[in-house]
Tab-separated table of C-alpha atoms in Angstrom:
chain	number	residue	atom	x	y	z
A	1	UNK	CA	-18.903	-23.817	-19.135
A	2	UNK	CA	-20.875	-21.062	-16.989
A	3	UNK	CA	-20.306	-18.413	-14.315
A	4	UNK	CA	-23.290	-17.996	-12.081
A	5	UNK	CA	-23.596	-14.962	-9.661
A	6	UNK	CA	-25.865	-16.125	-6.497
A	7	UNK	CA	-25.226	-12.757	-5.047
A	8	UNK	CA	-24.049	-9.696	-6.340
A	9	UNK	CA	-22.725	-6.335	-4.842
A	10	UNK	CA	-23.650	-2.888	-5.710
A	11	UNK	CA	-23.620	-1.980	-9.456
A	12	UNK	CA	-20.429	0.021	-10.747
A	13	UNK	CA	-22.735	3.051	-11.452
A	14	UNK	CA	-23.570	3.386	-7.790
A	15	UNK	CA	-19.988	2.911	-6.640
A	16	UNK	CA	-18.773	5.620	-9.336
A	17	UNK	CA	-21.276	8.020	-7.990
A	18	UNK	CA	-20.029	7.489	-4.503
A	19	UNK	CA	-16.202	7.945	-5.608
A	20	UNK	CA	-17.528	11.432	-7.218
A	21	UNK	CA	-18.869	12.558	-3.977
A	22	UNK	CA	-15.759	11.470	-2.139
A	23	UNK	CA	-13.562	13.212	-4.487
A	24	UNK	CA	-15.335	16.540	-4.092
A	25	UNK	CA	-15.262	16.456	-0.359
A	26	UNK	CA	-11.349	15.708	-0.289
A	27	UNK	CA	-10.733	18.461	-2.628
A	28	UNK	CA	-12.229	20.956	-0.509
A	29	UNK	CA	-10.598	19.720	2.580
A	30	UNK	CA	-7.068	19.695	0.929
A	31	UNK	CA	-7.610	23.325	-0.544
A	32	UNK	CA	-8.556	24.334	2.866
A	33	UNK	CA	-5.425	23.120	4.497
A	34	UNK	CA	-3.340	24.493	1.667
A	35	UNK	CA	-4.829	27.846	2.342
A	36	UNK	CA	-5.117	28.062	6.292
A	37	UNK	CA	-2.978	25.463	7.439
A	38	UNK	CA	-2.912	24.817	11.329
A	39	UNK	CA	-6.158	26.631	11.752
A	40	UNK	CA	-7.827	24.369	9.172
A	41	UNK	CA	-6.470	21.225	10.818
A	42	UNK	CA	-7.721	22.408	14.240
A	43	UNK	CA	-11.294	23.062	12.940
A	44	UNK	CA	-11.273	19.725	10.884
A	45	UNK	CA	-10.102	17.735	13.814
A	46	UNK	CA	-12.908	19.434	16.057
A	47	UNK	CA	-15.609	18.684	13.139
A	48	UNK	CA	-14.720	15.017	12.504
A	49	UNK	CA	-12.997	13.775	15.490
A	50	UNK	CA	-14.328	15.980	18.268
A	51	UNK	CA	-10.718	16.401	19.302
A	52	UNK	CA	-9.190	19.783	20.254
A	53	UNK	CA	-5.790	19.210	22.036
A	54	UNK	CA	-3.336	22.008	22.687
A	55	UNK	CA	-0.847	20.224	20.559
A	56	UNK	CA	-1.495	17.465	17.862
A	57	UNK	CA	2.064	16.344	18.255
A	58	UNK	CA	2.637	14.241	21.284
A	59	UNK	CA	5.716	15.015	23.679
A	60	UNK	CA	8.130	12.332	24.752
A	61	UNK	CA	6.244	12.678	28.185
A	62	UNK	CA	2.853	12.172	26.450
A	63	UNK	CA	4.237	9.082	24.804
A	64	UNK	CA	5.796	7.596	27.918
A	65	UNK	CA	2.598	8.089	29.789
A	66	UNK	CA	0.440	6.443	27.195
A	67	UNK	CA	2.848	3.454	26.839
A	68	UNK	CA	2.709	2.966	30.545
A	69	UNK	CA	-1.005	2.269	30.367
A	70	UNK	CA	-0.414	-0.888	27.921
A	71	UNK	CA	-0.594	-4.058	29.663
A	72	UNK	CA	2.581	-6.089	29.784
A	73	UNK	CA	0.817	-8.917	27.669
A	74	UNK	CA	-0.233	-6.510	25.019
A	75	UNK	CA	2.994	-4.971	24.929
A	76	UNK	CA	4.796	-8.534	24.495
A	77	UNK	CA	2.373	-9.175	21.639
A	78	UNK	CA	3.245	-5.983	20.057
A	79	UNK	CA	6.775	-6.520	20.151
A	80	UNK	CA	6.377	-10.105	18.778
A	81	UNK	CA	4.449	-8.883	15.827
A	82	UNK	CA	6.841	-6.121	15.082
A	83	UNK	CA	9.795	-8.854	15.164
A	84	UNK	CA	7.947	-10.716	12.515
A	85	UNK	CA	7.532	-7.776	10.380
A	86	UNK	CA	10.969	-6.558	10.951
A	87	UNK	CA	12.544	-9.980	10.113
A	88	UNK	CA	10.629	-10.311	6.820
A	89	UNK	CA	11.436	-6.595	5.889
A	90	UNK	CA	15.117	-7.116	6.565
A	91	UNK	CA	15.226	-10.238	4.341
A	92	UNK	CA	13.590	-8.263	1.614
A	93	UNK	CA	16.218	-5.219	2.082
A	94	UNK	CA	19.012	-7.811	2.027
A	95	UNK	CA	17.619	-8.996	-1.313
A	96	UNK	CA	18.076	-5.509	-2.763
A	97	UNK	CA	21.651	-4.817	-4.080
A	98	UNK	CA	23.639	-1.944	-5.072
A	99	UNK	CA	25.242	-2.879	-8.390
A	100	UNK	CA	28.541	-1.615	-10.347
A	101	UNK	CA	29.446	-3.235	-13.617
A	102	UNK	CA	32.092	-2.473	-16.341
A	103	UNK	CA	29.681	-2.789	-19.441
A	104	UNK	CA	32.589	-1.959	-21.782
A	105	UNK	CA	36.307	-1.356	-21.369
A	106	UNK	CA	36.658	1.750	-19.503
A	107	UNK	CA	32.798	2.293	-18.906
A	108	UNK	CA	31.085	1.608	-15.424
A	109	UNK	CA	27.633	1.841	-14.889
A	110	UNK	CA	25.792	1.202	-11.520
A	111	UNK	CA	22.819	2.098	-9.330
A	112	UNK	CA	22.397	2.871	-5.619
A	113	UNK	CA	19.340	2.259	-3.371
A	114	UNK	CA	18.928	5.408	-1.478
A	115	UNK	CA	16.070	5.657	1.267
A	116	UNK	CA	13.284	8.212	1.026
A	117	UNK	CA	14.517	11.044	3.349
A	118	UNK	CA	11.047	11.612	5.243
A	119	UNK	CA	7.787	9.655	5.162
A	120	UNK	CA	4.368	10.163	6.639
A	121	UNK	CA	2.751	6.973	7.803
A	122	UNK	CA	-0.866	7.202	8.469
A	123	UNK	CA	-2.347	4.726	10.910
A	124	UNK	CA	-6.179	4.254	10.914
A	125	UNK	CA	-8.113	3.963	14.079
A	126	UNK	CA	-11.360	5.914	14.271
A	127	UNK	CA	-13.630	2.995	14.473
A	128	UNK	CA	-11.016	0.245	15.378
A	129	UNK	CA	-7.567	1.097	16.887
A	130	UNK	CA	-5.340	-0.220	14.066
A	131	UNK	CA	-2.158	-1.289	16.009
A	132	UNK	CA	-0.830	-3.414	13.339
A	133	UNK	CA	-0.934	-0.756	10.728
A	134	UNK	CA	1.883	0.939	12.671
A	135	UNK	CA	4.035	-2.378	12.094
A	136	UNK	CA	3.445	-2.318	8.658
A	137	UNK	CA	4.394	1.249	7.744
A	138	UNK	CA	6.705	2.469	10.650
A	139	UNK	CA	8.795	-0.695	11.038
A	140	UNK	CA	9.141	-1.266	7.371
A	141	UNK	CA	10.215	2.442	6.838
A	142	UNK	CA	12.827	2.045	9.784
A	143	UNK	CA	14.354	-1.048	8.073
A	144	UNK	CA	14.659	0.626	4.858
A	145	UNK	CA	16.679	3.448	6.678
A	146	UNK	CA	14.206	6.375	6.370
A	147	UNK	CA	15.841	9.139	8.454
A	148	UNK	CA	12.644	11.131	9.392
A	149	UNK	CA	9.343	9.005	10.007
A	150	UNK	CA	6.260	10.728	10.905
A	151	UNK	CA	3.172	9.005	12.195
A	152	UNK	CA	-0.395	10.136	12.549
A	153	UNK	CA	-3.279	8.386	13.991
A	154	UNK	CA	-6.981	9.563	14.911
A	155	UNK	CA	-8.092	9.781	18.408
A	156	UNK	CA	-10.023	6.669	19.635
A	157	UNK	CA	-12.927	7.633	21.765
A	158	UNK	CA	-11.557	11.072	22.325
A	159	UNK	CA	-7.956	10.359	23.189
A	160	UNK	CA	-4.918	8.724	21.782
A	161	UNK	CA	-5.022	4.953	21.870
A	162	UNK	CA	-2.204	3.851	24.047
A	163	UNK	CA	-1.554	0.544	22.180
A	164	UNK	CA	-1.291	2.447	18.802
A	165	UNK	CA	1.010	5.089	20.244
A	166	UNK	CA	3.216	2.329	21.710
A	167	UNK	CA	3.408	0.459	18.388
A	168	UNK	CA	4.477	3.736	16.548
A	169	UNK	CA	7.070	4.396	19.030
A	170	UNK	CA	8.522	0.967	19.396
A	171	UNK	CA	8.503	0.707	15.425
A	172	UNK	CA	10.637	3.691	15.042
A	173	UNK	CA	8.654	6.790	14.659
A	174	UNK	CA	10.444	10.310	14.915
A	175	UNK	CA	7.343	12.390	15.392
A	176	UNK	CA	3.759	11.242	16.452
A	177	UNK	CA	0.614	13.332	15.754
A	178	UNK	CA	-3.062	12.560	16.866
A	179	UNK	CA	-4.785	13.557	13.698
A	180	UNK	CA	-7.408	11.611	11.609
A	181	UNK	CA	-8.506	11.256	8.003
A	182	UNK	CA	-7.822	13.693	5.270
A	183	UNK	CA	-6.561	16.512	7.564
A	184	UNK	CA	-3.697	14.123	8.794
A	185	UNK	CA	-2.484	13.148	5.449
A	186	UNK	CA	-2.980	16.598	3.946
A	187	UNK	CA	-0.947	18.132	6.945
A	188	UNK	CA	1.865	15.664	6.407
A	189	UNK	CA	1.951	16.183	2.576
A	190	UNK	CA	1.428	19.842	2.179
A	191	UNK	CA	2.794	20.965	5.589
A	192	UNK	CA	1.681	23.789	8.093
A	193	UNK	CA	3.548	26.046	10.332
A	194	UNK	CA	3.761	23.430	12.995
A	195	UNK	CA	4.338	20.311	10.851
A	196	UNK	CA	7.313	19.963	8.125
A	197	UNK	CA	5.799	18.269	5.007
A	198	UNK	CA	7.214	14.884	4.091
A	199	UNK	CA	8.423	13.442	0.813
A	200	UNK	CA	5.929	10.233	0.816
A	201	UNK	CA	2.645	9.176	2.250
A	202	UNK	CA	2.061	5.511	3.160
A	203	UNK	CA	-0.572	3.582	4.959
A	204	UNK	CA	-4.037	2.324	4.521
A	205	UNK	CA	-7.302	4.123	5.227
A	206	UNK	CA	-10.923	4.755	4.292
A	207	UNK	CA	-12.265	5.966	0.887
A	208	UNK	CA	-11.420	9.610	1.796
A	209	UNK	CA	-7.927	8.857	2.910
A	210	UNK	CA	-7.325	6.784	-0.228
A	211	UNK	CA	-8.699	9.772	-2.344
A	212	UNK	CA	-6.649	12.232	-0.617
A	213	UNK	CA	-3.384	10.137	-1.334
A	214	UNK	CA	-4.556	9.981	-5.074
A	215	UNK	CA	-4.889	13.780	-5.138
A	216	UNK	CA	-1.675	14.500	-3.310
A	217	UNK	CA	0.239	12.098	-5.549
A	218	UNK	CA	2.855	14.027	-7.520
A	219	UNK	CA	3.278	16.563	-4.772
A	220	UNK	CA	4.489	13.589	-2.716
A	221	UNK	CA	5.129	9.968	-3.398
A	222	UNK	CA	2.570	7.403	-2.273
A	223	UNK	CA	2.887	3.679	-1.465
A	224	UNK	CA	-0.056	2.769	-3.437
A	225	UNK	CA	-3.992	3.272	-3.542
A	226	UNK	CA	-4.900	1.203	-0.447
A	227	UNK	CA	-8.662	2.023	0.081
A	228	UNK	CA	-11.266	-0.042	1.868
A	229	UNK	CA	-10.484	-3.647	2.536
A	230	UNK	CA	-11.312	-6.226	-0.008
A	231	UNK	CA	-11.246	-9.973	0.316
A	232	UNK	CA	-11.912	-12.974	-1.818
A	233	UNK	CA	-12.162	-16.567	-0.966
A	234	UNK	CA	-11.426	-19.168	-3.480
A	235	UNK	CA	-12.680	-22.400	-2.352
A	236	UNK	CA	-13.869	-26.004	-3.464
A	237	UNK	CA	-15.358	-28.687	-1.517
A	238	UNK	CA	-12.265	-29.427	0.414
A	239	UNK	CA	-13.323	-26.884	2.909
A	240	UNK	CA	-16.806	-26.136	4.528
A	241	UNK	CA	-19.222	-23.121	4.813
A	242	UNK	CA	-18.089	-22.300	8.523
A	243	UNK	CA	-14.501	-21.354	7.401
A	244	UNK	CA	-15.596	-19.630	4.140
A	245	UNK	CA	-18.330	-17.648	6.034
A	246	UNK	CA	-15.763	-16.877	8.837
A	247	UNK	CA	-13.134	-15.773	6.497
A	248	UNK	CA	-15.617	-13.441	4.410
A	249	UNK	CA	-17.110	-11.718	7.413
A	250	UNK	CA	-13.679	-11.470	9.092
A	251	UNK	CA	-12.714	-8.691	6.483
A	252	UNK	CA	-16.312	-7.401	5.989
A	253	UNK	CA	-16.304	-6.039	9.505
A	254	UNK	CA	-13.703	-3.480	8.568
A	255	UNK	CA	-16.331	-1.026	7.357
A	256	UNK	CA	-19.504	-0.472	5.588
A	257	UNK	CA	-17.941	-0.742	1.910
A	258	UNK	CA	-15.391	-3.722	2.283
A	259	UNK	CA	-16.171	-6.227	-0.699
A	260	UNK	CA	-16.169	-9.686	0.070
A	261	UNK	CA	-16.461	-12.316	-2.584
A	262	UNK	CA	-16.673	-15.893	-2.482
A	263	UNK	CA	-15.476	-17.851	-5.693
A	264	UNK	CA	-16.195	-21.555	-5.930
A	265	UNK	CA	-17.044	-24.565	-8.212
A	266	UNK	CA	-19.175	-25.913	-5.720
A	267	UNK	CA	-23.117	-24.855	-5.606
A	268	UNK	CA	-23.538	-26.891	-2.410
A	269	UNK	CA	-20.674	-24.837	-0.717
A	270	UNK	CA	-22.057	-21.594	-2.084
A	271	UNK	CA	-25.432	-22.287	-0.741
A	272	UNK	CA	-24.272	-23.444	2.485
A	273	UNK	CA	-22.090	-20.384	2.968
A	274	UNK	CA	-24.696	-18.073	2.149
A	275	UNK	CA	-26.708	-19.664	5.008
A	276	UNK	CA	-23.691	-19.732	7.350
A	277	UNK	CA	-23.199	-15.958	6.827
A	278	UNK	CA	-26.753	-15.295	7.980
A	279	UNK	CA	-26.037	-17.204	11.183
A	280	UNK	CA	-22.842	-15.560	11.835
A	281	UNK	CA	-24.102	-12.261	11.367
A	282	UNK	CA	-26.710	-12.758	14.147
A	283	UNK	CA	-24.060	-13.351	16.657
A	284	UNK	CA	-21.061	-11.414	15.585
A	285	UNK	CA	-20.403	-8.114	17.745
A	286	UNK	CA	-19.155	-6.200	14.699
A	287	UNK	CA	-22.272	-7.088	12.589
A	288	UNK	CA	-23.249	-3.316	12.574
A	289	UNK	CA	-20.390	-2.847	9.832
A	290	UNK	CA	-20.040	-6.315	8.605
A	291	UNK	CA	-23.792	-6.666	7.556
A	292	UNK	CA	-23.921	-3.669	5.104
A	293	UNK	CA	-20.720	-4.688	3.645
A	294	UNK	CA	-21.902	-8.109	3.047
A	295	UNK	CA	-25.315	-6.736	1.868
A	296	UNK	CA	-24.036	-3.944	-0.378
A	297	UNK	CA	-20.685	-5.331	-1.486
A	298	UNK	CA	-20.632	-9.151	-1.032
A	299	UNK	CA	-20.776	-11.610	-3.992
A	300	UNK	CA	-21.075	-15.175	-4.455
A	301	UNK	CA	-19.887	-16.545	-7.804
A	302	UNK	CA	-20.008	-20.269	-9.097
A	303	UNK	CA	-17.963	-21.451	-11.655
A	304	UNK	CA	-17.613	-24.771	-13.568
A	305	UNK	CA	-13.943	-25.160	-13.410
A	306	UNK	CA	-10.765	-24.104	-11.444
A	307	UNK	CA	-9.622	-22.467	-14.925
A	308	UNK	CA	-12.821	-20.381	-14.785
A	309	UNK	CA	-12.229	-19.310	-11.052
A	310	UNK	CA	-8.649	-18.364	-11.921
A	311	UNK	CA	-9.974	-15.977	-14.727
A	312	UNK	CA	-12.534	-14.533	-12.373
A	313	UNK	CA	-10.062	-13.998	-9.606
A	314	UNK	CA	-7.316	-12.376	-11.902
A	315	UNK	CA	-10.170	-10.036	-13.265
A	316	UNK	CA	-11.305	-8.914	-9.916
A	317	UNK	CA	-7.757	-8.469	-8.576
A	318	UNK	CA	-8.775	-8.686	-4.956
A	319	UNK	CA	-6.687	-7.181	-2.264
A	320	UNK	CA	-6.647	-10.296	-0.168
A	321	UNK	CA	-7.202	-13.740	-1.741
A	322	UNK	CA	-7.668	-16.570	0.515
A	323	UNK	CA	-7.365	-20.000	-1.522
A	324	UNK	CA	-8.528	-23.142	0.212
A	325	UNK	CA	-8.646	-25.842	-2.711
A	326	UNK	CA	-7.111	-29.263	-3.762
A	327	UNK	CA	-4.533	-27.317	-6.023
A	328	UNK	CA	-3.343	-24.072	-3.880
A	329	UNK	CA	0.016	-24.067	-5.280
A	330	UNK	CA	-1.440	-24.024	-8.844
A	331	UNK	CA	-3.074	-20.788	-8.062
A	332	UNK	CA	0.097	-19.359	-6.646
A	333	UNK	CA	1.714	-20.370	-9.941
A	334	UNK	CA	-0.916	-18.868	-12.186
A	335	UNK	CA	-2.422	-15.930	-10.379
A	336	UNK	CA	-1.091	-12.587	-11.415
A	337	UNK	CA	-3.403	-9.715	-10.230
A	338	UNK	CA	-4.030	-9.626	-6.302
A	339	UNK	CA	-2.700	-7.855	-3.189
A	340	UNK	CA	-1.585	-10.907	-1.147
A	341	UNK	CA	-2.378	-14.610	-1.289
A	342	UNK	CA	-3.167	-16.763	1.901
A	343	UNK	CA	-2.642	-20.342	0.953
A	344	UNK	CA	-4.392	-23.311	2.454
A	345	UNK	CA	-7.031	-23.471	5.370
A	346	UNK	CA	-4.244	-23.325	8.134
A	347	UNK	CA	-3.644	-19.538	7.404
A	348	UNK	CA	-5.885	-16.737	6.881
A	349	UNK	CA	-6.121	-12.868	6.222
A	350	UNK	CA	-6.169	-11.916	9.865
A	351	UNK	CA	-2.621	-13.604	10.201
A	352	UNK	CA	-1.459	-11.425	7.514
A	353	UNK	CA	-3.273	-8.274	9.003
A	354	UNK	CA	-1.759	-8.461	12.353
A	355	UNK	CA	1.202	-10.948	13.008
A	356	UNK	CA	2.683	-13.178	10.598
A	357	UNK	CA	5.204	-10.839	8.940
A	358	UNK	CA	4.044	-10.198	5.382
A	359	UNK	CA	2.775	-6.361	5.020
A	360	UNK	CA	-0.929	-5.747	5.331
A	361	UNK	CA	-0.930	-2.383	3.162
A	362	UNK	CA	-2.029	-3.967	-0.203
A	363	UNK	CA	-3.540	-2.840	-3.425
A	364	UNK	CA	-7.267	-2.181	-3.743
A	365	UNK	CA	-9.669	-1.305	-6.534
A	366	UNK	CA	-7.947	-3.516	-9.082
A	367	UNK	CA	-4.431	-1.912	-8.579
A	368	UNK	CA	-3.092	-5.506	-8.167
A	369	UNK	CA	-2.914	-5.482	-11.997
A	370	UNK	CA	0.052	-3.149	-11.821
A	371	UNK	CA	1.470	-3.093	-8.365
A	372	UNK	CA	2.194	-5.158	-5.227
A	373	UNK	CA	1.547	-3.994	-1.699
A	374	UNK	CA	3.893	-1.989	0.537
A	375	UNK	CA	7.271	-3.532	1.279
A	376	UNK	CA	10.834	-2.313	2.151
A	377	UNK	CA	11.591	-1.541	-1.468
A	378	UNK	CA	8.859	1.215	-1.655
A	379	UNK	CA	10.857	3.331	0.658
A	380	UNK	CA	13.894	3.068	-1.643
A	381	UNK	CA	14.802	5.027	-4.614
A	382	UNK	CA	17.075	3.554	-7.022
A	383	UNK	CA	19.396	5.943	-8.644
A	384	UNK	CA	21.785	5.218	-11.606
A	385	UNK	CA	25.254	6.469	-12.125
A	386	UNK	CA	28.158	6.362	-14.827
A	387	UNK	CA	31.787	6.760	-14.975
A	388	UNK	CA	34.077	6.723	-17.963
A	389	UNK	CA	37.489	5.781	-16.947
A	390	UNK	CA	39.792	6.024	-20.022
A	391	UNK	CA	40.396	8.393	-23.003
A	392	UNK	CA	39.719	5.600	-25.321
A	393	UNK	CA	36.207	4.848	-23.784
A	394	UNK	CA	35.308	8.516	-23.819
A	395	UNK	CA	36.358	8.606	-27.554
A	396	UNK	CA	34.369	5.557	-28.518
A	397	UNK	CA	31.213	6.122	-26.501
A	398	UNK	CA	31.360	9.933	-27.702
A	399	UNK	CA	31.579	8.912	-31.372
A	400	UNK	CA	28.286	6.868	-31.036
A	401	UNK	CA	26.622	9.368	-29.053
A	402	UNK	CA	27.526	12.206	-31.540
A	403	UNK	CA	26.013	10.194	-34.439
A	404	UNK	CA	22.730	9.165	-32.596
A	405	UNK	CA	22.257	12.638	-31.315
A	406	UNK	CA	22.424	14.067	-34.825
A	407	UNK	CA	20.182	11.156	-36.068
A	408	UNK	CA	17.548	12.900	-33.937
A	409	UNK	CA	18.530	16.486	-34.831
A	410	UNK	CA	20.194	17.539	-31.513
A	411	UNK	CA	23.098	19.358	-32.325
A	412	UNK	CA	23.551	20.520	-28.834
A	413	UNK	CA	23.483	17.052	-27.451
A	414	UNK	CA	26.017	16.128	-30.126
A	415	UNK	CA	28.324	18.673	-29.123
A	416	UNK	CA	28.414	17.306	-25.775
A	417	UNK	CA	29.770	14.209	-27.376
A	418	UNK	CA	31.977	15.804	-29.836
A	419	UNK	CA	33.885	17.901	-27.302
A	420	UNK	CA	34.888	14.747	-25.485
A	421	UNK	CA	35.993	13.339	-28.798
A	422	UNK	CA	38.112	16.096	-29.455
A	423	UNK	CA	39.563	16.646	-25.944
A	424	UNK	CA	40.166	12.851	-25.141
A	425	UNK	CA	40.470	11.327	-28.534
A	426	UNK	CA	42.642	14.287	-30.073
A	427	UNK	CA	40.278	14.412	-33.145
A	428	UNK	CA	39.608	17.349	-35.390
A	429	UNK	CA	35.885	17.690	-35.604
A	430	UNK	CA	33.983	20.738	-36.762
A	431	UNK	CA	31.104	22.105	-34.797
A	432	UNK	CA	27.768	20.161	-35.267
A	433	UNK	CA	29.569	17.522	-37.413
A	434	UNK	CA	29.064	13.905	-36.794
A	435	UNK	CA	32.086	11.933	-35.416
A	436	UNK	CA	33.439	9.094	-37.562
């Protein structure tokens, strides 16, 4: 058995160097926001977005005026997409239950699923207006019951993008800001004189946004590390080079550093896909971004068997995994590390990105090894509680607690239990003594 790379992306050493540079830039920006607040936001917006409004927050009148610029067809399409996302998110929410159970006579344990109180949703849009990201973040937060949803997006060609603003408003955003990049997520997390801080940040973004979320984690919660788009196509000779090349470049056009990987057991398909990518890049209008992604981050890997392909796919843990083989459900059953699966040639990653209903904010940089993507459950906190209803239960649990606390040397802990044994069990028990 053998694994052959017909094309490799940049070596990890160069990628680490790029990440180090990004980390330093983000640290400086967040420190500036911490120190100077709104003044820093204004300067950063002028520097990076060439955008200097009177107010970054849109008024109701501003929002209405922008929504009136959206065509009826586009508005209908936005509403259709949001309905799909909302329906799936609601089904997920319905599957999450509060519980209460009597685990012993008189002992009641339970948990409640409580929405995060405030969320900042970042909607990318500097290069392409990411209308769909508003559905994925804002709509899902609304279904979860978040009471304050703040949404921020960069200006597009010098002004707010009407379709993005419409999607934010229709999705349920309570506050909408026209701010981009690190300054947007920094303002929402840190807060300024004009922007109250949120409890959680969600949404995808470029390498700088992803790094800002990483550095802000702990101060606020985050959904996951959702950096530049990644895609993998797992294919055998049941499909052709055109569909493989199209699906690879469809995600490579996101940005200059979006990894795209073909994983196949067909050398013929691999060679044909390389030729087809060259052909498509000559006619693709977004080749300016797709070409450097493919040249620097694209990979073609040929394996002997499906088992080898499975191992490689789980090791790479790509964000999007398009599976087009004679055994798609076998991959569904056996893959364990990825963002989302797209099974069969009839679906594709763009469906998931824009309309089908599953969330498109997904783990990147191998984070699929330990987390799934954004979903309604990310906006919920599961909090436990306990009740002891009878004197007999208080005495019984207290006696066990007393002995177990002293086993660890915690006398103060033991006395919390002992006090209940004395009061509710009527026992005479010396201070710091283990209950019988």
